[in-house]
């Protein structure tokens, strides 16, 4: 499996963060576009499995295939760079600033959204025979999901907004752990296993992932979901992005950096009698 010790893979994570900040605009946009498109297709795949089998666990078990593909291909998700880019600033890497982090996050957000929206359009065509027929059973499920995860939160007001934020935090705790998993091993099989476990957990628990939602909600709107673009952003995307940011930074990035890159000195051994 070629497992790397934490001190080794955290150094690789910092290197990756430096690479993201210093990457050209073209490469950042291309890689984030393809990440959004690929993860969106995996989400469509998982929802199809859920509808056809009636078993949500089956979709959760197979959804990580998209995440593994995009990271093995070197593409970038916003939820991943939320964790990676700040590591390079904390480590004082040359040329790495908070301005560079903000630039990277902005470009990756745009690329992910464009990629997910592209897949949303393609899948909406697929589910409706080019908008010439009523949505298929899977399309109807997606439309209903859009309503449930916007207006379903809105009816609880601030408590609903808080719930989305917390689900976003929990999501990126797991998703960013999957990003770490890509660095834990030097073999493809080791990387895949390490990425698969936390991604399966997040999907089955229905945590809120900002990039998956960039696909789900535009698709739902195109398929007749009874909510608005404003509902989508206010009652899902905005609190989800903020929750993803906080969860990934605190539970994953900061914790790993603090204990494995900035390890405290060992305590002095007490003399034995």
mmCIF file of C-alpha atoms in Angstrom:
data_model
loop_
_atom_site.group_PDB
_atom_site.id
_atom_site.type_symbol
_atom_site.label_atom_id
_atom_site.label_comp_id
_atom_site.label_asym_id
_atom_site.label_seq_id
_atom_site.Cartn_x
_atom_site.Cartn_y
_atom_site.Cartn_z
ATOM 1 C CA UNK A 1 0.000 0.000 0.000
ATOM 2 C CA UNK A 2 3.059 2.274 0.388
ATOM 3 C CA UNK A 3 1.588 4.173 3.331
ATOM 4 C CA UNK A 4 3.206 7.510 4.205
ATOM 5 C CA UNK A 5 3.592 8.642 7.799
ATOM 6 C CA UNK A 6 1.602 11.755 8.820
ATOM 7 C CA UNK A 7 4.713 13.947 8.938
ATOM 8 C CA UNK A 8 5.415 12.939 5.327
ATOM 9 C CA UNK A 9 1.943 13.371 3.847
ATOM 10 C CA UNK A 10 1.350 16.688 5.626
ATOM 11 C CA UNK A 11 4.488 18.030 3.926
ATOM 12 C CA UNK A 12 3.012 16.866 0.612
ATOM 13 C CA UNK A 13 -0.227 18.680 1.459
ATOM 14 C CA UNK A 14 1.689 21.916 2.073
ATOM 15 C CA UNK A 15 3.532 21.444 -1.229
ATOM 16 C CA UNK A 16 0.166 20.966 -2.939
ATOM 17 C CA UNK A 17 -1.178 24.144 -1.343
ATOM 18 C CA UNK A 18 1.809 26.106 -2.616
ATOM 19 C CA UNK A 19 1.247 24.670 -6.087
ATOM 20 C CA UNK A 20 -2.429 25.713 -6.072
ATOM 21 C CA UNK A 21 -1.646 29.315 -5.081
ATOM 22 C CA UNK A 22 1.071 29.723 -7.712
ATOM 23 C CA UNK A 23 -0.802 27.928 -10.520
ATOM 24 C CA UNK A 24 -1.665 29.881 -13.677
ATOM 25 C CA UNK A 25 -5.203 31.157 -14.183
ATOM 26 C CA UNK A 26 -5.709 28.914 -17.223
ATOM 27 C CA UNK A 27 -4.688 25.729 -15.457
ATOM 28 C CA UNK A 28 -6.687 26.593 -12.334
ATOM 29 C CA UNK A 29 -9.852 27.154 -14.367
ATOM 30 C CA UNK A 30 -9.423 24.066 -16.563
ATOM 31 C CA UNK A 31 -8.741 21.769 -13.610
ATOM 32 C CA UNK A 32 -11.584 23.152 -11.505
ATOM 33 C CA UNK A 33 -13.994 23.035 -14.461
ATOM 34 C CA UNK A 34 -13.308 19.355 -15.014
ATOM 35 C CA UNK A 35 -13.522 18.642 -11.269
ATOM 36 C CA UNK A 36 -16.981 20.195 -11.081
ATOM 37 C CA UNK A 37 -18.166 18.367 -14.194
ATOM 38 C CA UNK A 38 -16.817 14.999 -13.023
ATOM 39 C CA UNK A 39 -18.221 15.213 -9.498
ATOM 40 C CA UNK A 40 -21.590 16.293 -10.902
ATOM 41 C CA UNK A 41 -21.713 13.219 -13.134
ATOM 42 C CA UNK A 42 -20.919 11.040 -10.115
ATOM 43 C CA UNK A 43 -23.801 12.683 -8.235
ATOM 44 C CA UNK A 44 -26.176 11.902 -11.123
ATOM 45 C CA UNK A 45 -24.859 8.335 -11.079
ATOM 46 C CA UNK A 46 -25.489 7.965 -7.335
ATOM 47 C CA UNK A 47 -29.017 9.418 -7.489
ATOM 48 C CA UNK A 48 -29.825 7.050 -10.375
ATOM 49 C CA UNK A 49 -28.646 4.107 -8.262
ATOM 50 C CA UNK A 50 -30.729 5.298 -5.296
ATOM 51 C CA UNK A 51 -33.882 5.567 -7.409
ATOM 52 C CA UNK A 52 -33.418 2.287 -9.272
ATOM 53 C CA UNK A 53 -32.472 0.198 -6.224
ATOM 54 C CA UNK A 54 -34.404 2.045 -3.515
ATOM 55 C CA UNK A 55 -31.285 1.692 -1.380
ATOM 56 C CA UNK A 56 -29.417 4.926 -0.513
ATOM 57 C CA UNK A 57 -26.445 2.960 0.805
ATOM 58 C CA UNK A 58 -25.799 1.579 -2.686
ATOM 59 C CA UNK A 59 -25.494 5.101 -4.100
ATOM 60 C CA UNK A 60 -23.242 6.178 -1.235
ATOM 61 C CA UNK A 61 -20.949 3.186 -1.716
ATOM 62 C CA UNK A 62 -20.482 3.960 -5.420
ATOM 63 C CA UNK A 63 -20.537 7.780 -5.453
ATOM 64 C CA UNK A 64 -16.814 8.075 -4.471
ATOM 65 C CA UNK A 65 -15.812 6.775 -7.921
ATOM 66 C CA UNK A 66 -16.168 10.337 -9.245
ATOM 67 C CA UNK A 67 -14.119 11.866 -6.439
ATOM 68 C CA UNK A 68 -11.343 9.311 -6.936
ATOM 69 C CA UNK A 69 -11.270 9.877 -10.697
ATOM 70 C CA UNK A 70 -10.975 13.633 -10.461
ATOM 71 C CA UNK A 71 -8.191 13.584 -7.860
ATOM 72 C CA UNK A 72 -6.233 10.903 -9.694
ATOM 73 C CA UNK A 73 -6.428 13.180 -12.757
ATOM 74 C CA UNK A 74 -5.120 16.156 -10.787
ATOM 75 C CA UNK A 75 -8.309 18.263 -10.869
ATOM 76 C CA UNK A 76 -9.317 20.678 -8.088
ATOM 77 C CA UNK A 77 -12.443 21.066 -5.958
ATOM 78 C CA UNK A 78 -13.211 24.158 -3.905
ATOM 79 C CA UNK A 79 -13.637 21.962 -0.841
ATOM 80 C CA UNK A 80 -10.080 20.683 -1.340
ATOM 81 C CA UNK A 81 -8.351 24.029 -1.888
ATOM 82 C CA UNK A 82 -10.178 25.404 1.159
ATOM 83 C CA UNK A 83 -7.768 23.184 3.111
ATOM 84 C CA UNK A 84 -4.659 23.004 0.932
ATOM 85 C CA UNK A 85 -4.023 26.654 0.025
ATOM 86 C CA UNK A 86 -3.942 28.049 3.607
ATOM 87 C CA UNK A 87 -1.359 25.434 4.611
ATOM 88 C CA UNK A 88 1.222 27.088 2.354
ATOM 89 C CA UNK A 89 0.557 30.501 3.945
ATOM 90 C CA UNK A 90 0.777 29.124 7.470
ATOM 91 C CA UNK A 91 4.065 27.469 6.502
ATOM 92 C CA UNK A 92 5.378 30.801 5.110
ATOM 93 C CA UNK A 93 6.120 29.406 1.652
ATOM 94 C CA UNK A 94 7.674 32.060 -0.653
ATOM 95 C CA UNK A 95 5.083 33.885 -2.749
ATOM 96 C CA UNK A 96 2.146 32.421 -0.834
ATOM 97 C CA UNK A 97 -0.162 35.086 0.609
ATOM 98 C CA UNK A 98 -3.778 35.347 1.703
ATOM 99 C CA UNK A 99 -4.390 37.352 -1.451
ATOM 100 C CA UNK A 100 -3.151 34.371 -3.445
ATOM 101 C CA UNK A 101 -5.423 32.086 -1.443
ATOM 102 C CA UNK A 102 -8.451 34.296 -2.174
ATOM 103 C CA UNK A 103 -7.550 34.342 -5.876
ATOM 104 C CA UNK A 104 -7.287 30.553 -5.969
ATOM 105 C CA UNK A 105 -10.568 30.048 -4.112
ATOM 106 C CA UNK A 106 -12.392 32.469 -6.426
ATOM 107 C CA UNK A 107 -11.106 30.855 -9.615
ATOM 108 C CA UNK A 108 -11.825 27.336 -8.382
ATOM 109 C CA UNK A 109 -15.362 28.357 -7.362
ATOM 110 C CA UNK A 110 -15.995 29.731 -10.857
ATOM 111 C CA UNK A 111 -14.485 26.691 -12.563
ATOM 112 C CA UNK A 112 -16.368 24.205 -10.380
ATOM 113 C CA UNK A 113 -19.652 26.040 -10.926
ATOM 114 C CA UNK A 114 -19.190 26.171 -14.704
ATOM 115 C CA UNK A 115 -18.295 22.473 -14.849
ATOM 116 C CA UNK A 116 -21.192 21.389 -12.626
ATOM 117 C CA UNK A 117 -23.609 23.582 -14.598
ATOM 118 C CA UNK A 118 -22.430 22.031 -17.867
ATOM 119 C CA UNK A 119 -23.168 18.554 -16.546
ATOM 120 C CA UNK A 120 -26.515 19.803 -15.179
ATOM 121 C CA UNK A 121 -27.576 20.938 -18.657
ATOM 122 C CA UNK A 122 -26.433 17.682 -20.249
ATOM 123 C CA UNK A 123 -28.228 15.555 -17.650
ATOM 124 C CA UNK A 124 -31.407 17.640 -17.897
ATOM 125 C CA UNK A 125 -31.400 16.911 -21.637
ATOM 126 C CA UNK A 126 -30.766 13.239 -20.886
ATOM 127 C CA UNK A 127 -33.626 13.006 -18.357
ATOM 128 C CA UNK A 128 -36.180 14.709 -20.674
ATOM 129 C CA UNK A 129 -35.256 13.634 -24.217
ATOM 130 C CA UNK A 130 -34.027 17.145 -24.938
ATOM 131 C CA UNK A 131 -36.868 18.801 -22.959
ATOM 132 C CA UNK A 132 -39.396 17.085 -25.252
ATOM 133 C CA UNK A 133 -40.862 14.885 -22.505
ATOM 134 C CA UNK A 134 -41.595 14.941 -18.790
ATOM 135 C CA UNK A 135 -38.566 14.199 -16.591
ATOM 136 C CA UNK A 136 -37.752 10.569 -15.964
ATOM 137 C CA UNK A 137 -38.164 9.094 -12.478
ATOM 138 C CA UNK A 138 -34.598 10.111 -11.648
ATOM 139 C CA UNK A 139 -35.250 13.632 -12.949
ATOM 140 C CA UNK A 140 -38.362 13.912 -10.792
ATOM 141 C CA UNK A 141 -36.324 12.812 -7.776
ATOM 142 C CA UNK A 142 -33.766 15.544 -8.474
ATOM 143 C CA UNK A 143 -36.486 18.189 -8.801
ATOM 144 C CA UNK A 144 -37.967 17.123 -5.470
ATOM 145 C CA UNK A 145 -34.556 17.160 -3.832
ATOM 146 C CA UNK A 146 -34.053 20.768 -4.904
ATOM 147 C CA UNK A 147 -37.269 21.819 -3.185
ATOM 148 C CA UNK A 148 -36.643 19.795 -0.019
ATOM 149 C CA UNK A 149 -33.125 21.165 0.450
ATOM 150 C CA UNK A 150 -34.024 24.841 -0.047
ATOM 151 C CA UNK A 151 -37.604 25.513 1.047
ATOM 152 C CA UNK A 152 -37.336 22.598 3.456
ATOM 153 C CA UNK A 153 -34.668 24.567 5.332
ATOM 154 C CA UNK A 154 -36.361 27.943 4.859
ATOM 155 C CA UNK A 155 -39.392 26.966 6.922
ATOM 156 C CA UNK A 156 -37.132 26.675 9.975
ATOM 157 C CA UNK A 157 -35.705 30.181 9.479
ATOM 158 C CA UNK A 158 -32.388 30.838 11.219
ATOM 159 C CA UNK A 159 -32.366 27.316 12.646
ATOM 160 C CA UNK A 160 -32.601 25.961 9.105
ATOM 161 C CA UNK A 161 -29.717 28.165 7.959
ATOM 162 C CA UNK A 162 -27.655 26.964 10.933
ATOM 163 C CA UNK A 163 -28.468 23.361 10.058
ATOM 164 C CA UNK A 164 -27.191 23.801 6.489
ATOM 165 C CA UNK A 165 -24.031 25.454 7.820
ATOM 166 C CA UNK A 166 -23.387 22.563 10.225
ATOM 167 C CA UNK A 167 -24.069 19.977 7.519
ATOM 168 C CA UNK A 168 -21.577 21.859 5.349
ATOM 169 C CA UNK A 169 -18.993 21.732 8.138
ATOM 170 C CA UNK A 170 -19.456 18.009 8.662
ATOM 171 C CA UNK A 171 -19.323 17.461 4.916
ATOM 172 C CA UNK A 172 -15.953 19.072 4.376
ATOM 173 C CA UNK A 173 -14.502 17.471 7.472
ATOM 174 C CA UNK A 174 -15.001 14.224 5.568
ATOM 175 C CA UNK A 175 -14.370 15.471 2.020
ATOM 176 C CA UNK A 176 -11.117 17.193 2.972
ATOM 177 C CA UNK A 177 -10.111 13.984 4.740
ATOM 178 C CA UNK A 178 -10.617 12.358 1.356
ATOM 179 C CA UNK A 179 -8.300 15.000 -0.162
ATOM 180 C CA UNK A 180 -5.723 14.065 2.466
ATOM 181 C CA UNK A 181 -6.271 10.424 1.517
ATOM 182 C CA UNK A 182 -4.967 11.179 -1.968
ATOM 183 C CA UNK A 183 -1.578 11.942 -0.363
ATOM 184 C CA UNK A 184 -1.485 9.126 2.198
ATOM 185 C CA UNK A 185 -0.209 6.492 -0.228
ATOM 186 C CA UNK A 186 2.061 6.385 -3.269
ATOM 187 C CA UNK A 187 0.038 3.579 -4.912
ATOM 188 C CA UNK A 188 -3.214 4.045 -6.827
ATOM 189 C CA UNK A 189 -5.009 1.371 -4.794
ATOM 190 C CA UNK A 190 -3.886 2.951 -1.518
ATOM 191 C CA UNK A 191 -5.039 6.401 -2.607
ATOM 192 C CA UNK A 192 -8.419 5.084 -3.758
ATOM 193 C CA UNK A 193 -9.117 3.228 -0.509
ATOM 194 C CA UNK A 194 -8.106 6.225 1.606
ATOM 195 C CA UNK A 195 -10.293 8.579 -0.465
ATOM 196 C CA UNK A 196 -13.266 6.224 -0.700
ATOM 197 C CA UNK A 197 -14.087 5.845 2.999
ATOM 198 C CA UNK A 198 -14.783 9.463 4.069
ATOM 199 C CA UNK A 199 -16.551 10.318 0.790
ATOM 200 C CA UNK A 200 -18.915 7.383 1.215
ATOM 201 C CA UNK A 201 -19.682 8.547 4.761
ATOM 202 C CA UNK A 202 -20.477 12.147 3.758
ATOM 203 C CA UNK A 203 -22.770 11.115 0.907
ATOM 204 C CA UNK A 204 -24.774 8.598 2.911
ATOM 205 C CA UNK A 205 -25.260 11.058 5.776
ATOM 206 C CA UNK A 206 -26.644 13.663 3.307
ATOM 207 C CA UNK A 207 -24.191 16.341 4.382
ATOM 208 C CA UNK A 208 -24.125 19.469 2.207
ATOM 209 C CA UNK A 209 -21.359 19.690 -0.413
ATOM 210 C CA UNK A 210 -21.152 22.981 -2.291
ATOM 211 C CA UNK A 211 -19.951 21.459 -5.576
ATOM 212 C CA UNK A 212 -22.461 18.607 -5.642
ATOM 213 C CA UNK A 213 -25.132 21.232 -4.981
ATOM 214 C CA UNK A 214 -23.906 23.281 -7.954
ATOM 215 C CA UNK A 215 -25.215 20.347 -9.995
ATOM 216 C CA UNK A 216 -28.267 19.269 -8.007
ATOM 217 C CA UNK A 217 -30.059 22.601 -7.783
ATOM 218 C CA UNK A 218 -29.597 23.928 -11.337
ATOM 219 C CA UNK A 219 -30.714 20.500 -12.571
ATOM 220 C CA UNK A 220 -33.740 20.609 -10.277
ATOM 221 C CA UNK A 221 -34.682 24.069 -11.579
ATOM 222 C CA UNK A 222 -34.422 22.923 -15.199
ATOM 223 C CA UNK A 223 -36.612 19.905 -14.388
ATOM 224 C CA UNK A 224 -39.417 21.924 -12.820
ATOM 225 C CA UNK A 225 -38.402 22.216 -9.177
ATOM 226 C CA UNK A 226 -40.696 24.750 -7.481
ATOM 227 C CA UNK A 227 -38.094 27.096 -6.002
ATOM 228 C CA UNK A 228 -36.061 30.049 -7.259
ATOM 229 C CA UNK A 229 -32.408 30.777 -7.942
ATOM 230 C CA UNK A 230 -32.504 33.128 -4.949
ATOM 231 C CA UNK A 231 -33.828 30.280 -2.757
ATOM 232 C CA UNK A 232 -30.960 28.112 -3.934
ATOM 233 C CA UNK A 233 -28.244 30.602 -3.062
ATOM 234 C CA UNK A 234 -29.746 31.899 0.195
ATOM 235 C CA UNK A 235 -31.061 28.624 1.566
ATOM 236 C CA UNK A 236 -28.329 26.302 0.395
ATOM 237 C CA UNK A 237 -25.245 27.384 -1.558
ATOM 238 C CA UNK A 238 -24.089 30.309 0.623
ATOM 239 C CA UNK A 239 -24.346 28.579 4.026
ATOM 240 C CA UNK A 240 -22.989 25.373 2.501
ATOM 241 C CA UNK A 241 -19.876 27.110 1.131
ATOM 242 C CA UNK A 242 -19.272 28.808 4.481
ATOM 243 C CA UNK A 243 -19.759 25.544 6.353
ATOM 244 C CA UNK A 244 -17.442 23.711 3.941
ATOM 245 C CA UNK A 245 -14.781 26.374 4.524
ATOM 246 C CA UNK A 246 -14.982 26.278 8.310
ATOM 247 C CA UNK A 247 -15.217 22.498 8.571
ATOM 248 C CA UNK A 248 -12.307 21.784 6.247
ATOM 249 C CA UNK A 249 -10.026 24.398 7.757
ATOM 250 C CA UNK A 250 -10.674 23.564 11.404
ATOM 251 C CA UNK A 251 -11.244 19.814 11.555
ATOM 252 C CA UNK A 252 -8.708 18.849 8.888
ATOM 253 C CA UNK A 253 -6.197 21.472 7.777
ATOM 254 C CA UNK A 254 -5.479 23.238 11.047
ATOM 255 C CA UNK A 255 -5.422 20.068 13.120
ATOM 256 C CA UNK A 256 -3.058 18.170 10.829
ATOM 257 C CA UNK A 257 -0.766 21.177 10.417
ATOM 258 C CA UNK A 258 -0.632 21.925 14.140
ATOM 259 C CA UNK A 259 0.287 18.435 15.269
ATOM 260 C CA UNK A 260 2.247 16.999 12.313
ATOM 261 C CA UNK A 261 3.962 20.019 10.726
ATOM 262 C CA UNK A 262 4.436 22.007 13.949
ATOM 263 C CA UNK A 263 4.866 19.157 16.397
ATOM 264 C CA UNK A 264 5.484 20.297 19.959
ATOM 265 C CA UNK A 265 8.741 19.223 21.676
ATOM 266 C CA UNK A 266 8.580 15.926 23.490
ATOM 267 C CA UNK A 267 8.184 16.012 27.237
ATOM 268 C CA UNK A 268 11.303 15.253 29.215
ATOM 269 C CA UNK A 269 11.364 11.730 30.536
ATOM 270 C CA UNK A 270 11.055 11.446 34.291
ATOM 271 C CA UNK A 271 14.037 9.808 35.956
ATOM 272 C CA UNK A 272 13.297 6.306 37.150
ATOM 273 C CA UNK A 273 13.832 5.446 40.796
#
